[in-house]
Structure formats: structure tokens, C-alpha cells
Coordinates of C-alpha atoms and ligand atoms in Angstrom, one line a residue:
X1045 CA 0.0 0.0 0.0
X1046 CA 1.3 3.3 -1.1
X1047 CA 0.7 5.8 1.3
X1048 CA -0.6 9.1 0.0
X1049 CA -0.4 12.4 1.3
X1050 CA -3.5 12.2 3.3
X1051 CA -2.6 9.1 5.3
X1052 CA 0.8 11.4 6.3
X1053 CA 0.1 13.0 10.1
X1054 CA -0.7 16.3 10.1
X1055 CA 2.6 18.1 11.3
X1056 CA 3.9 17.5 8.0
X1057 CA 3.1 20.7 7.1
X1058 CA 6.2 23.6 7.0
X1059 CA 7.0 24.6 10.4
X1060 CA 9.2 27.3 11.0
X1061 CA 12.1 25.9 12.8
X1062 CA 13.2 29.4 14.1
X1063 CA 11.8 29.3 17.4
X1064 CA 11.0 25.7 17.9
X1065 CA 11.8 24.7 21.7
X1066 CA 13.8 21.3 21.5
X1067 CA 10.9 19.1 23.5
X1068 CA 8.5 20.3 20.8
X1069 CA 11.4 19.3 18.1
X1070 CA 11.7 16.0 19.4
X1071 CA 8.1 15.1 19.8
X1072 CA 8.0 16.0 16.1
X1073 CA 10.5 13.9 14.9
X1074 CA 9.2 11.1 16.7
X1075 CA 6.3 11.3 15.2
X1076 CA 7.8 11.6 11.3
X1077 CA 10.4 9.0 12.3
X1078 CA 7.5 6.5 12.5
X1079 CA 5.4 7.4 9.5
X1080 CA 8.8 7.1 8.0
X1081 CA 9.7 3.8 9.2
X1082 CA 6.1 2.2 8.1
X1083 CA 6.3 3.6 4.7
X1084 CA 9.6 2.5 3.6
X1085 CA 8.8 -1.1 5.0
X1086 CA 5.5 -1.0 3.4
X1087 CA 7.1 0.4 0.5
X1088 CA 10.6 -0.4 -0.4
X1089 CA 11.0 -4.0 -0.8
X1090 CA 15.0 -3.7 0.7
X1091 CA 14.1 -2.2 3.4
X1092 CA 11.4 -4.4 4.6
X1093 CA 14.0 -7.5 3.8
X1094 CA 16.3 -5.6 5.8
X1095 CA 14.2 -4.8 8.9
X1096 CA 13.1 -8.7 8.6
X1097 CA 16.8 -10.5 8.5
X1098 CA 17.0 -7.9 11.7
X1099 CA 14.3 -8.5 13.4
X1100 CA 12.7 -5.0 13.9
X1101 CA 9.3 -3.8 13.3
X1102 CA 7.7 -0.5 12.3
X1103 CA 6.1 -1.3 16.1
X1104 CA 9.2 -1.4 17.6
X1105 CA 10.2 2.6 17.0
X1106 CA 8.7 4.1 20.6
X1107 CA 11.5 7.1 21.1
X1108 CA 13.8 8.3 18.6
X1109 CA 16.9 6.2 20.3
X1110 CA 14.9 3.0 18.9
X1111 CA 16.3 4.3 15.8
X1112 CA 19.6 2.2 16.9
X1113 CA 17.6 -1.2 16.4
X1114 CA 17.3 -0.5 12.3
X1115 CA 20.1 -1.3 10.2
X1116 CA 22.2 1.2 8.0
X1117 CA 21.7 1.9 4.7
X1118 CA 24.3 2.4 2.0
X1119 CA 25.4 3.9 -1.4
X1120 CA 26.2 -0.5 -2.2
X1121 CA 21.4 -0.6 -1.4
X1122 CA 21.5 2.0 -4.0
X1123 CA 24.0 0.4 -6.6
X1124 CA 21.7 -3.0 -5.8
X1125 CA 18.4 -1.6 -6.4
X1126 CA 19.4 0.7 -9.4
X1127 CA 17.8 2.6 -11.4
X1128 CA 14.3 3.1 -9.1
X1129 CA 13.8 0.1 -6.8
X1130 CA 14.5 2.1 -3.3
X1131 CA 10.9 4.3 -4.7
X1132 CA 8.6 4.3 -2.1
X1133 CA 6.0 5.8 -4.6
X1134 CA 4.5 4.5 -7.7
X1135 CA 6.3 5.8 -10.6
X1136 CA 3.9 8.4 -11.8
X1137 CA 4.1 10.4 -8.4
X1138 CA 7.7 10.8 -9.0
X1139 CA 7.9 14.1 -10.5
X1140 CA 11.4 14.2 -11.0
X1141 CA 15.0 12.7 -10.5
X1142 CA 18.3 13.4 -9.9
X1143 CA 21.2 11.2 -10.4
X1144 CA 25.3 11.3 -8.4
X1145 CA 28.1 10.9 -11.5
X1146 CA 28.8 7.9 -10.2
X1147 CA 32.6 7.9 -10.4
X1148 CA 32.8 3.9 -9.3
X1149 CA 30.3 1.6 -10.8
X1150 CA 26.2 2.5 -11.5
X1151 CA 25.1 6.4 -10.8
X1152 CA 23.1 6.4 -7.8
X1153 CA 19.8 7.3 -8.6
X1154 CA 17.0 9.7 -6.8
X1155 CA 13.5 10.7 -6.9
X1156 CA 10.9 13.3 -5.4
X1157 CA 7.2 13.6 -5.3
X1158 CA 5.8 17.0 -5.6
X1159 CA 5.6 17.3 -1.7
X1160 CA 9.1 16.2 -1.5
X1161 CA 10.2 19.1 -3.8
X1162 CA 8.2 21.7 -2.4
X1163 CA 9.7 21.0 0.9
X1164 CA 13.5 21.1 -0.7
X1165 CA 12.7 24.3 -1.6
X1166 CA 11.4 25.3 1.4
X1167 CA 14.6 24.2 2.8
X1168 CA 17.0 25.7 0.6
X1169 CA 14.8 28.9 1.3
X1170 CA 15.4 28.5 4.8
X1171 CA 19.3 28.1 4.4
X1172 CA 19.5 31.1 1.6
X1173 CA 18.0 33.1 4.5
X1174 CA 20.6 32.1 7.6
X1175 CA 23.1 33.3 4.9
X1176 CA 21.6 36.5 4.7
X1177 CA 19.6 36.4 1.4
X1178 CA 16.6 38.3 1.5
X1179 CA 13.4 38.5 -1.5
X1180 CA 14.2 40.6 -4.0
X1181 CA 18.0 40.0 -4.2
X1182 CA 19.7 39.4 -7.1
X1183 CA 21.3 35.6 -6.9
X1184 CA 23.9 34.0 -9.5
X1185 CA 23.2 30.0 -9.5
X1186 CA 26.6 28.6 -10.8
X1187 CA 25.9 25.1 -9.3
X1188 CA 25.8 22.8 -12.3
X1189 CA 22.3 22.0 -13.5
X1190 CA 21.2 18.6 -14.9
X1191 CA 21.5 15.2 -13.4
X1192 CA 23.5 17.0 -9.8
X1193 CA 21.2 18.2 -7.1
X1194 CA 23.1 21.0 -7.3
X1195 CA 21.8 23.7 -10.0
X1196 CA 18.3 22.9 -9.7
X1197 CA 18.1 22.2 -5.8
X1198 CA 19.3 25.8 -5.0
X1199 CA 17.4 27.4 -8.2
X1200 CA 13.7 26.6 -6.8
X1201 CA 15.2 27.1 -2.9
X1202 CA 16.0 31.4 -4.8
X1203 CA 12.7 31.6 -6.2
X1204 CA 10.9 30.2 -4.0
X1205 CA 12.4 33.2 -1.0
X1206 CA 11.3 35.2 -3.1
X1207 CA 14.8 36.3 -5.0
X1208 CA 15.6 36.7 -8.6
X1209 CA 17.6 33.5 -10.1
X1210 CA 20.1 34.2 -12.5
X1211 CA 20.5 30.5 -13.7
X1212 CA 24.1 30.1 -14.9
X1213 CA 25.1 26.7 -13.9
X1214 CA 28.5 25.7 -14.6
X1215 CA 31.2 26.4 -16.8
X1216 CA 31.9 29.1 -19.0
X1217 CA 33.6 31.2 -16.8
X1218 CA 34.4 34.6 -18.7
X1219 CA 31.0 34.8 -19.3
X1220 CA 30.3 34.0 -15.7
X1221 CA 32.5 37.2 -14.7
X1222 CA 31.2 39.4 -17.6
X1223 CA 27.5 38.2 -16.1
X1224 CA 28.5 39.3 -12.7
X1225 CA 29.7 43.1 -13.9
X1226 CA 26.4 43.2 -15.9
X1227 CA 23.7 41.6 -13.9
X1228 CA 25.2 43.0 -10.3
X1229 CA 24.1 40.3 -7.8
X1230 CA 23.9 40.3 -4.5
X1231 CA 24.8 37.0 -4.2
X1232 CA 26.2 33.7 -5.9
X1233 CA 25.5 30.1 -5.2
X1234 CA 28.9 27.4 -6.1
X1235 CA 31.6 25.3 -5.4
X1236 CA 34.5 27.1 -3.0
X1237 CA 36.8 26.0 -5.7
X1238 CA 34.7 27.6 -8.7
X1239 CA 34.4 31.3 -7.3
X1240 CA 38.3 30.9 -6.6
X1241 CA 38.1 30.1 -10.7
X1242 CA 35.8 33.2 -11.2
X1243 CA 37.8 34.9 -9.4
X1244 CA 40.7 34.5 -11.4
X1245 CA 38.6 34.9 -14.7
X1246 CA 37.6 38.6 -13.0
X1247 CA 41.1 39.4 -12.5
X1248 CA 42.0 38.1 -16.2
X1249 CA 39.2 40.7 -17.6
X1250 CA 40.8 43.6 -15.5
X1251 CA 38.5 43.6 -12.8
X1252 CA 39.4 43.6 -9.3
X1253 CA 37.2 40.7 -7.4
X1254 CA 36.5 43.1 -4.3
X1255 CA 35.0 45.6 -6.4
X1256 CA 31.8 43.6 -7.6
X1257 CA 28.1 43.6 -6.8
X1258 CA 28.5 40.4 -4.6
X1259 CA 28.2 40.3 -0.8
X1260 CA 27.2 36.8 -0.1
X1261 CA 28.4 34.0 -1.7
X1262 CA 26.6 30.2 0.1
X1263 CA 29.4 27.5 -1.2
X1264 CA 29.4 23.7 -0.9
X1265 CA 29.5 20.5 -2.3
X1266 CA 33.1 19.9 -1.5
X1267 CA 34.9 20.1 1.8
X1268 CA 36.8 23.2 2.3
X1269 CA 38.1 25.1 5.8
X1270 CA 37.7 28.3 7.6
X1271 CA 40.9 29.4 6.0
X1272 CA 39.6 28.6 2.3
X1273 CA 36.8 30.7 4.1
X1274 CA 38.9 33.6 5.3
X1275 CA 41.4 33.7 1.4
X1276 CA 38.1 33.6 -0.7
X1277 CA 36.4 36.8 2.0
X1278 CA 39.7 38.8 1.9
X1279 CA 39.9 37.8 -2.3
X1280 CA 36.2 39.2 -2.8
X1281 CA 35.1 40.7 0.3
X1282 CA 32.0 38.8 0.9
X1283 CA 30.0 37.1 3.6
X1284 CA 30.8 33.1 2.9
X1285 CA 28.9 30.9 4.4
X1286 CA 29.0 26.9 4.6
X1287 CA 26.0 24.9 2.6
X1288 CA 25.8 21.3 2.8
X1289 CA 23.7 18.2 1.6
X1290 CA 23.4 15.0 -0.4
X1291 CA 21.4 13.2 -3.3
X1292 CA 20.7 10.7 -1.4
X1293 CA 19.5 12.6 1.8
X1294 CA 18.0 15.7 -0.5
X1295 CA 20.3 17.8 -2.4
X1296 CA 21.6 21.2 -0.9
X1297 CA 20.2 22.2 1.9
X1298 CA 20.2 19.3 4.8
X1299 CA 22.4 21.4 7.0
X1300 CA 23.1 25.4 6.7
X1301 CA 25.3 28.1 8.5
X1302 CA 23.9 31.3 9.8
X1303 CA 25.8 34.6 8.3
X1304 CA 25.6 35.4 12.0
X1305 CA 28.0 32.8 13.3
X1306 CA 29.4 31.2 10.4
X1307 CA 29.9 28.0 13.1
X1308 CA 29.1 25.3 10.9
X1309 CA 25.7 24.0 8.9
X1310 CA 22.8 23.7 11.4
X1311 CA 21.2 20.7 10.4
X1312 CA 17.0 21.2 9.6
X1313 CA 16.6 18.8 12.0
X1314 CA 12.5 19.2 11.8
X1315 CA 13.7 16.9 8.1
X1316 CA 16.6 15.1 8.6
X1317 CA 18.0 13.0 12.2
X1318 CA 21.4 13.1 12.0
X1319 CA 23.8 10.7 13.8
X1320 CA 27.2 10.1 14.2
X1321 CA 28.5 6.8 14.2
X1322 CA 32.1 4.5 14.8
X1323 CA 32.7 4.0 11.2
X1324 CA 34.2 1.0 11.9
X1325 CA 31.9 -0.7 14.5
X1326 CA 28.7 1.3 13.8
X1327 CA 28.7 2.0 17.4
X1328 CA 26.6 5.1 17.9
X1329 CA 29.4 8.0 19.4
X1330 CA 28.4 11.4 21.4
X1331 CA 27.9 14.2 20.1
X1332 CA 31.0 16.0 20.2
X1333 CA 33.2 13.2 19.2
X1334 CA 34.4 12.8 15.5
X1335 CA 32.9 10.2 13.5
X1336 CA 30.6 9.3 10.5
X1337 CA 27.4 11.4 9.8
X1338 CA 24.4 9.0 9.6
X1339 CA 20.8 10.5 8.2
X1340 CA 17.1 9.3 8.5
X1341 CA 14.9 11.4 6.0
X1342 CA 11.8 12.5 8.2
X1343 CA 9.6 13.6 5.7
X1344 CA 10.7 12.2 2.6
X1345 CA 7.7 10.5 0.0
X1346 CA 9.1 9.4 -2.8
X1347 CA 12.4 8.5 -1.5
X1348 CA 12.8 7.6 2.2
X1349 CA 16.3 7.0 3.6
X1350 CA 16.6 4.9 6.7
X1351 CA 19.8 5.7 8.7
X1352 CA 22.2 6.5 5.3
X1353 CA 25.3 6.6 6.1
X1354 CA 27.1 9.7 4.3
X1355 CA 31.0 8.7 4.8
X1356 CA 31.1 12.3 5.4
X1357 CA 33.1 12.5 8.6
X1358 CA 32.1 15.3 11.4
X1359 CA 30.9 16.4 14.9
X1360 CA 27.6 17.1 15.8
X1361 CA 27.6 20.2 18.4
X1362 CA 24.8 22.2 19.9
X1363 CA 22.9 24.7 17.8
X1364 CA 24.0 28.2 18.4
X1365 CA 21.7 30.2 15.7
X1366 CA 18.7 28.3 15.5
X1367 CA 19.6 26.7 19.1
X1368 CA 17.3 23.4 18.7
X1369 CA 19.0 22.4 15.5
X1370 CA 22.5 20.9 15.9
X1371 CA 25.0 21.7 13.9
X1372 CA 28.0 19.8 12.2
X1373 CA 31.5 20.8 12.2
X1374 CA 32.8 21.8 9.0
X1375 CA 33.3 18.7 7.0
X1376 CA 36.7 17.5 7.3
X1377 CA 36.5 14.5 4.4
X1378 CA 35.4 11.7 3.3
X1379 CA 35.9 7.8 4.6
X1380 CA 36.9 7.6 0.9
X1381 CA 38.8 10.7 0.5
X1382 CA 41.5 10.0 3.1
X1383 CA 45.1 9.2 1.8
X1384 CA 47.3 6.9 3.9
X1385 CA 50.7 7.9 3.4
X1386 CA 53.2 5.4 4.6
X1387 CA 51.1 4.6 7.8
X1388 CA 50.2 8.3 8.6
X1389 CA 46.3 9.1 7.7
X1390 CA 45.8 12.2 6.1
X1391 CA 42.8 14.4 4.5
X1392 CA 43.6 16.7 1.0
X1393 CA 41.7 19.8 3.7
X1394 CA 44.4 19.0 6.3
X1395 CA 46.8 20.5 3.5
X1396 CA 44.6 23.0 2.4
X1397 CA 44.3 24.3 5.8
X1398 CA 48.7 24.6 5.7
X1399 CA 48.2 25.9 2.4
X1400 CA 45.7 28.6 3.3
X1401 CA 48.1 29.4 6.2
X1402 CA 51.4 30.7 4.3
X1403 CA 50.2 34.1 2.3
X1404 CA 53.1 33.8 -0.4
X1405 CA 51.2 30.8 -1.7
X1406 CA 48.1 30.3 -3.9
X1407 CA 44.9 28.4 -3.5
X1408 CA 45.5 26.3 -6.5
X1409 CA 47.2 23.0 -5.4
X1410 CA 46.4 19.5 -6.3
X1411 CA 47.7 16.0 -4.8
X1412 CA 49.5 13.3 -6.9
X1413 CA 50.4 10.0 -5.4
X1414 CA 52.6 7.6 -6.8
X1415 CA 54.6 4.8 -5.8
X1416 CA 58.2 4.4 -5.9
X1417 CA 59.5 0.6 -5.3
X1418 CA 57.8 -0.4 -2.3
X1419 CA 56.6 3.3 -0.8
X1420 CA 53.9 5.3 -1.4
X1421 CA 55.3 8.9 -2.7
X1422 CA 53.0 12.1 -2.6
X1423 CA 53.2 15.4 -4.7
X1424 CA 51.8 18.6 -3.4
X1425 CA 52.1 20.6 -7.2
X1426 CA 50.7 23.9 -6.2
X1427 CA 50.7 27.4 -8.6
X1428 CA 52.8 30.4 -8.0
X1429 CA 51.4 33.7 -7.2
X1430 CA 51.4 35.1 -10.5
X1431 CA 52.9 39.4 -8.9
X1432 CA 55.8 37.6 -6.8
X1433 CA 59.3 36.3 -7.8
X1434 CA 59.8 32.6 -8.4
X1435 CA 62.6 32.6 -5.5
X1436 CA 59.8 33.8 -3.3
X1437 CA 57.4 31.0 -4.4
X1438 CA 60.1 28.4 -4.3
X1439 CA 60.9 29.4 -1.0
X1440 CA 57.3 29.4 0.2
X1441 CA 56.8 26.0 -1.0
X1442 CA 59.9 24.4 1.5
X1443 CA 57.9 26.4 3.9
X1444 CA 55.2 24.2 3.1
X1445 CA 57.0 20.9 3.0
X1446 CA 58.4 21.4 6.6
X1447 CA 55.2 22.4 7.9
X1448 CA 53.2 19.5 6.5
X1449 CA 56.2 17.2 7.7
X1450 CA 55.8 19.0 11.5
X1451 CA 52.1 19.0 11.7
X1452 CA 51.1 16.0 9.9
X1453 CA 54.1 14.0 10.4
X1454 CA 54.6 13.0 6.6
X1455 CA 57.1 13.9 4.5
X1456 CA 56.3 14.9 1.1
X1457 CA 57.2 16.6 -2.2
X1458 CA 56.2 20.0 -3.4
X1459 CA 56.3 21.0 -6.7
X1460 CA 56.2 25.3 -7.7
X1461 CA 54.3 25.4 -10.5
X1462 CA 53.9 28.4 -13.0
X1463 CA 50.4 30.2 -12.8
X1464 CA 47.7 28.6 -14.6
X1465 CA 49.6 24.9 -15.4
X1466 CA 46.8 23.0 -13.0
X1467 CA 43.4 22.2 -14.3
X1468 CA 40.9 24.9 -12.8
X1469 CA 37.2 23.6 -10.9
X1470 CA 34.2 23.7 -12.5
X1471 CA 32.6 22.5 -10.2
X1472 CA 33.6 19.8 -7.5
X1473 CA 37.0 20.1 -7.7
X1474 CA 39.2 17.4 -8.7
X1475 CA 41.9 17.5 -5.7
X1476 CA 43.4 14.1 -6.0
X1477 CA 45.5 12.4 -8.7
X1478 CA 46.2 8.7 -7.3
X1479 CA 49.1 7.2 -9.9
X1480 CA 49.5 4.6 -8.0
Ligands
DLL1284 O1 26.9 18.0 -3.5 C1 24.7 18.5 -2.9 C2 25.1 19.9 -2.7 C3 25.0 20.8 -3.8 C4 25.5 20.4 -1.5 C5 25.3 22.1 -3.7 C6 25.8 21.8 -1.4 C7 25.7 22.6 -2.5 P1 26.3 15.1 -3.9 O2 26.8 15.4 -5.3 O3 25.5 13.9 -3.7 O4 25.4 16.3 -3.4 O5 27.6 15.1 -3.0 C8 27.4 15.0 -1.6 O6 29.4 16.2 -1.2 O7 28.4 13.6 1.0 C9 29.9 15.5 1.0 O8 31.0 14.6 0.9 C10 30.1 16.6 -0.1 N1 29.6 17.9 0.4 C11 28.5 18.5 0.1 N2 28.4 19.7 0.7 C12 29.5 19.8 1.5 C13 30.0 20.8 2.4 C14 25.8 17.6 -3.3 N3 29.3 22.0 2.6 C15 28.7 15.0 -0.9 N4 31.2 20.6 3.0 C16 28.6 14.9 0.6 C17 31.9 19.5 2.7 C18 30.3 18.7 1.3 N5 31.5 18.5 1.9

């Protein structure tokens, strides 16, 4: 049995999460945390096999810690079910999907209901606001459209606050920066690593990036850190603030910073539960402690997730903003994304954040990792500042090898590179070259 809106308790409806007092929060997600439960067993024939070979019922959800007693779910359900058998609604209510890239094996494949996109773009409403987007701002959308959640996710989030969408997606970056003199928003919407791109495309026209229209830039997808944050506010002096989400869970807009405190996304917990869990055990841990972020969709039709485990890896800390909504650190990395280096575990942010911290070099650095005989070898090639000598550079980057040596422990290679000789992001940026 499908079941339809109507049969969906009431509190469904928006609620505005501003000044929800945390009893009131957790009564409501208690009470979406079961309709979810019964409609992805009563829907989604893995997840009812799943809950069976488990043992757990529906029934058996009283308070939101039974959530421990129902298995994870993973990207491998996904792969298993591909393209639509995780649907919990018949096809025809799906009004639209969106698909990952898929870098290893099958794309991973989501849909939404009409109810399900209405509340994304409530959502992404909700976050462009704790950035400091307001109705009747001008906002530049250079999140790629298509098949990534992305473009599309934050477009109808713009329109529906009440803001003007200027839809550029990806690519074409001198037109982006023409765009930007022309159109003068108030604010753009991409990757960290793309507005460091456009802002190299305004320099390249003759423009200086802290003279444009933009005060607000909301940037995700990707990690990055609060010194990324700091080089790309001092580049184009601009509020930046943290956005953060996943197909699987949504799209942009699961978890949000405030402009006010710029303290991490506060997860729209009235939508999403969030865990953290021992990635290695699946051992619940504190909040406060590091480990893997773990979702249950609350109100999601078409497709529910059931304790999803991101790989993302984060704390979850008290809400400071919106103070019943907790929020997570700043994304360090992925499970997948860690390199181990001869025994020492490392994350590409760990060297961004060395990177970030030495002023005579640039932004633009990528990892290549090779072997040589039995070890593991890694590059750090990383672009010259275009105004300063190549003496100055060269000596910056020994700088940076002894630093990553001291504070990580690793001893690497780093390669001065002339200006413009790495590939530039588009988009998710590209940070790691494993020749191994
Ligand atoms: O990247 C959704 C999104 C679009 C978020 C636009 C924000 C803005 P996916 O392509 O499914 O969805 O990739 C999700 O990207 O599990 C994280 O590893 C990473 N990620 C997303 N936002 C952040 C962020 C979109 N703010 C994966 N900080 C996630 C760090 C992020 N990592």
C-alpha cells in the first residue's frame, strides 16, 4: 500500500524551525520517524527485507533512540536496487530525479514527489536566508544543473524566498564574470573552488574581485576550511557561508550556517535526524566526538532513507543560531577521500588548511600520489602567485613541506608550479591524482 499524502500525520506541514523549543522538536521527529519507518517497510521492498533478517518492526520505534535497532543503509542498497527500486511511490508520483556521476560503478539514482520538492525548496529557502539572502536579491546559481542536485536544488530554494535566479550553472567562466559586472548580484551560489576560478577569470578581464556587486556568496559540495573561508572573503570581500547536503539525503540544503555565526551548517533537524556513528563498529558516538554522519529522512515520499550513512566524517555540536537544531562541524572529508601515506592518515583539507596558512602561496594545489618501489610517494604541485618572484614561491613552497612534515608528520614533495599549469574547478573540484 502506497501511502498518500492524506494518510501522512498532520505536522507535515512547513514549520518554522526558528523558534521551535527542542521538546516540541523532538516530539515532532518522533512522530515523522515513525510514519517514516512504516512507509519504507510498506514500501521499499530492501528495506522491509532488511528490517526482517533484523528483526525489527515498524512497532518497535517508541522514542527516537529505537532508531539504533534498524540497520544502516548504504550507497552498495542504491548500486543493488538501481535505477528506481529504493521508490517508495509508484512511478507516476515521482515528478522528478536526480542522479550522483557515479565515479565507481552505477550512478546512484533519486527521486521526489511533488511534496518532497516543495519542501526542498522550502529548505533551501530556509538556508539562503541564515546566509543573509533576502526577497528581492539578485542571486547568480553557478551550481551545475542537470543530473546533480546541485543547480536545480538551490534554483527553486531562490525563487521560492522570493529572490531573482540568474540560472548560470557551470562552466563558461568569462562569461560568468562578464555576467557578474552586468547583472550585479547580491549574491552567488557554487563550489568554494569555482568562485576561486571566477575569481581569477575577473582578475583576467581587468577587474578587481573586491570591487563587484556580490556580498554573499553560500558555497558547498566539496569540503573546504575556515581558512579557504577567510582567502576567498579577503579575495572578494563577501560574507561566505557553509551549505551542505546529499542526493541521497535531499540535495543542498540538509544542513546550513547562519551569516551570523558562520559556526558550521545547522542541520533542519524538523527533516533530517542526523547521527554520528564508529565508522568501523557502527557504534553510535556522542555528540561531540568525530565520527561518521548518519541521516534518516523524516519527511521524505518518494524517496525515504533509513539511517544513510554519508562517509562524510564530522561532529555534531549544539545549535547556536537556530539553538534546537544541531549543527556539524565543518566537514573534514570523506571515509573515501583519506590518503594513507606510509602509515600516517591524512585528508587533502588538512593541506589545504597549511596551504591557506602561508600568504606567499596560492589556493591552486592539487595531490598526486605515486609509488616508488615499495613506498607510497605524494606530490603537493601547487601554482605560483602570478605578482611575486619565483625565488619567493620556491621558498614558500619548503615552507610548506616542513610544515606538512611537522604538523602532519609526513614527509612529502612540493612541486612550484607556474600560474595557470593545473586544471581549474568547474565545479567539484578534482583535488586528487592517485598514480598509484
Ligand atoms: O553535492 C549537494 C550539494 C549541492 C550540496 C550544492 C551543497 C551545495 P552530492 O553530489 O550527492 O550532493 O555530493 C554529496 O558532497 O556527502 C559531501 O561529501 C560533499 N559535500 C556537500 N556539501 C558539502 C560541504 C551535493 N558543505 C557529498 N562541505 C557529501 C563538505 C560537502 N562537503
Amino acid at each position: 500500500m502506497t501511502l498518500t499524502t492524506a494518510s501522512r500525520p498532520d505536522s507535515l506541514a512547513s514549520v518554522d524551525p526558528t523558534g521551535i523549543p527542542l521538546e516540541a522538536l523532538r516530539a515532532l521527529q518522533l512522530e515523522r520517524l515513525r510514519w517514516t519507518v512504516r512507509h519504507a517497510y510498506d514500501n521499499v521492498a530492501l528495506y522491509r527485507r532488511k528490517f526482517d533478517e533484523a528483526g525489527v518492526s515498524p512497532d518497535d520505534i517508541r522514542s527516537l533512540d529505537d532508531i539504533r535497532l534498524l540497520p544502516f543503509t548504504t550507497k552498495a542498497d542504491l548500486r543493488e536496487t538501481y535505477p528506481f527500486g529504493m521508490f517508495a511511490v509508484p512511478m507516476s508520483d515521482v515528478r522528478r530525479v536526480h542522479a550522483s556521476s557515479g565515479t565507481t560503478g552505477r550512478p546512484t539514482v533519486v527521486g521526489y514527489t511533488a511534496g518532497d520538492l516543495d519542501r526542498w525548496a522550502d529548505l533551501v529557502a530556509r538556508s539562503l536566508s541564515a546566509a543573509g539572502i533576502r526577497a528581492g536579491d539578485r542571486v547568480h546559481n553557478a551550481y551545475g544543473y542537470g543530473l546533480f542536485t546541485g543547480g536545480l536544488g538551490a534554483h527553486a530554494g531562490i525563487e521560492r524566498l522570493g529572490a531573482t535566479v540568474i540560472p548560470m550553472s557551470g562552466g563558461q567562466t568569462a562569461r560568468q564574470a562578464q555576467l557578474i559586472q552586468d547583472f550585479e548580484p547580491d549574491a552567488i551560489l557554487c563550489t568554494p573552488s569555482y568562485l576561486l576560478t571566477i575569481a581569477d577569470a575577473l582578475e583576467a578581464a581587468g577587474v578587481d574581485p573586491r570591487s563587484t556587486s556580490l556580498r554573499i556568496a553560500v558555497l558547498g559540495a566539496e569540503p573546504w576550511t575556515n581558512e579557504m573561508r577567510r582567502e576567498i572573503e579577503r579575495r572578494l570581500d563577501l560574507v561566505a557561508v557553509d551549505i551542505y547536503g546529499l542526493s541521497e539525503v535531499m540535495g543542498p540544503g540538509v544542513a546550513s550556517e547562519s551569516a551570523l555565526t558562520k559556526d558550521g551548517p545547522h542541520v533542519w533537524e524538523d527533516h533530517f535526524l542526523p547521527e554520528t556513528i564508529d565508522g568501523e563498529s557502527g557504534e553510535p558516538v556522542a555528540d561531540g566526538e568525530l565520527g561518521e554522519l548518519v541521516f534518516t529522512s523524516l519527511t521524505k515520499e518518494a524517496f525515504p532513507v533509513i539511517r544513510y550513512r554519508t562517509r562524510d566524517l564530522t561532529r555534531l555540536r549544539p545549535g547556536t543560531a537556530f539553538p534546537a537544531m544541531r549543527r556539524i562541524e565543518k566537514i573534514t572529508g570523506r571515509n573515501d577521500d583519506m590518503i594513507i601515506l606510509r602509515g600516517v592518515n591524512l585528508f587533502p583539507t588538512q593541506i589545504e588548511e597549511i596551504v591557506m596558512g602561508i600568504e606567499t602561496l596560492t589556493p591552486h594545489f592539487v595531490l598526486e600520489l605515486r609509488r616508488e618501489g615499495r613506498m607510497d610517494a605524494m606530490t603537493v604541485r601547487i601554482e605560483r602567485h602570478p605578482t611575486l618572484e619565483r625565488e619567493v614561491c620556491e621558498a614558500a613552497g619548503v615552507v610548506l613541506q616542513q610544515r606538512i612534515k611537522v604538523l602532519i608528520g609526513t614527509t612529502v614533495d612540493v612541486r612550484v608550479e607556474e600560474p595557470g599549469a593545473l586544471p581549474r574547478s568547474e565545479g567539484k573540484y578534482k583535488r586528487v591524482y592517485d598514480l598509484r
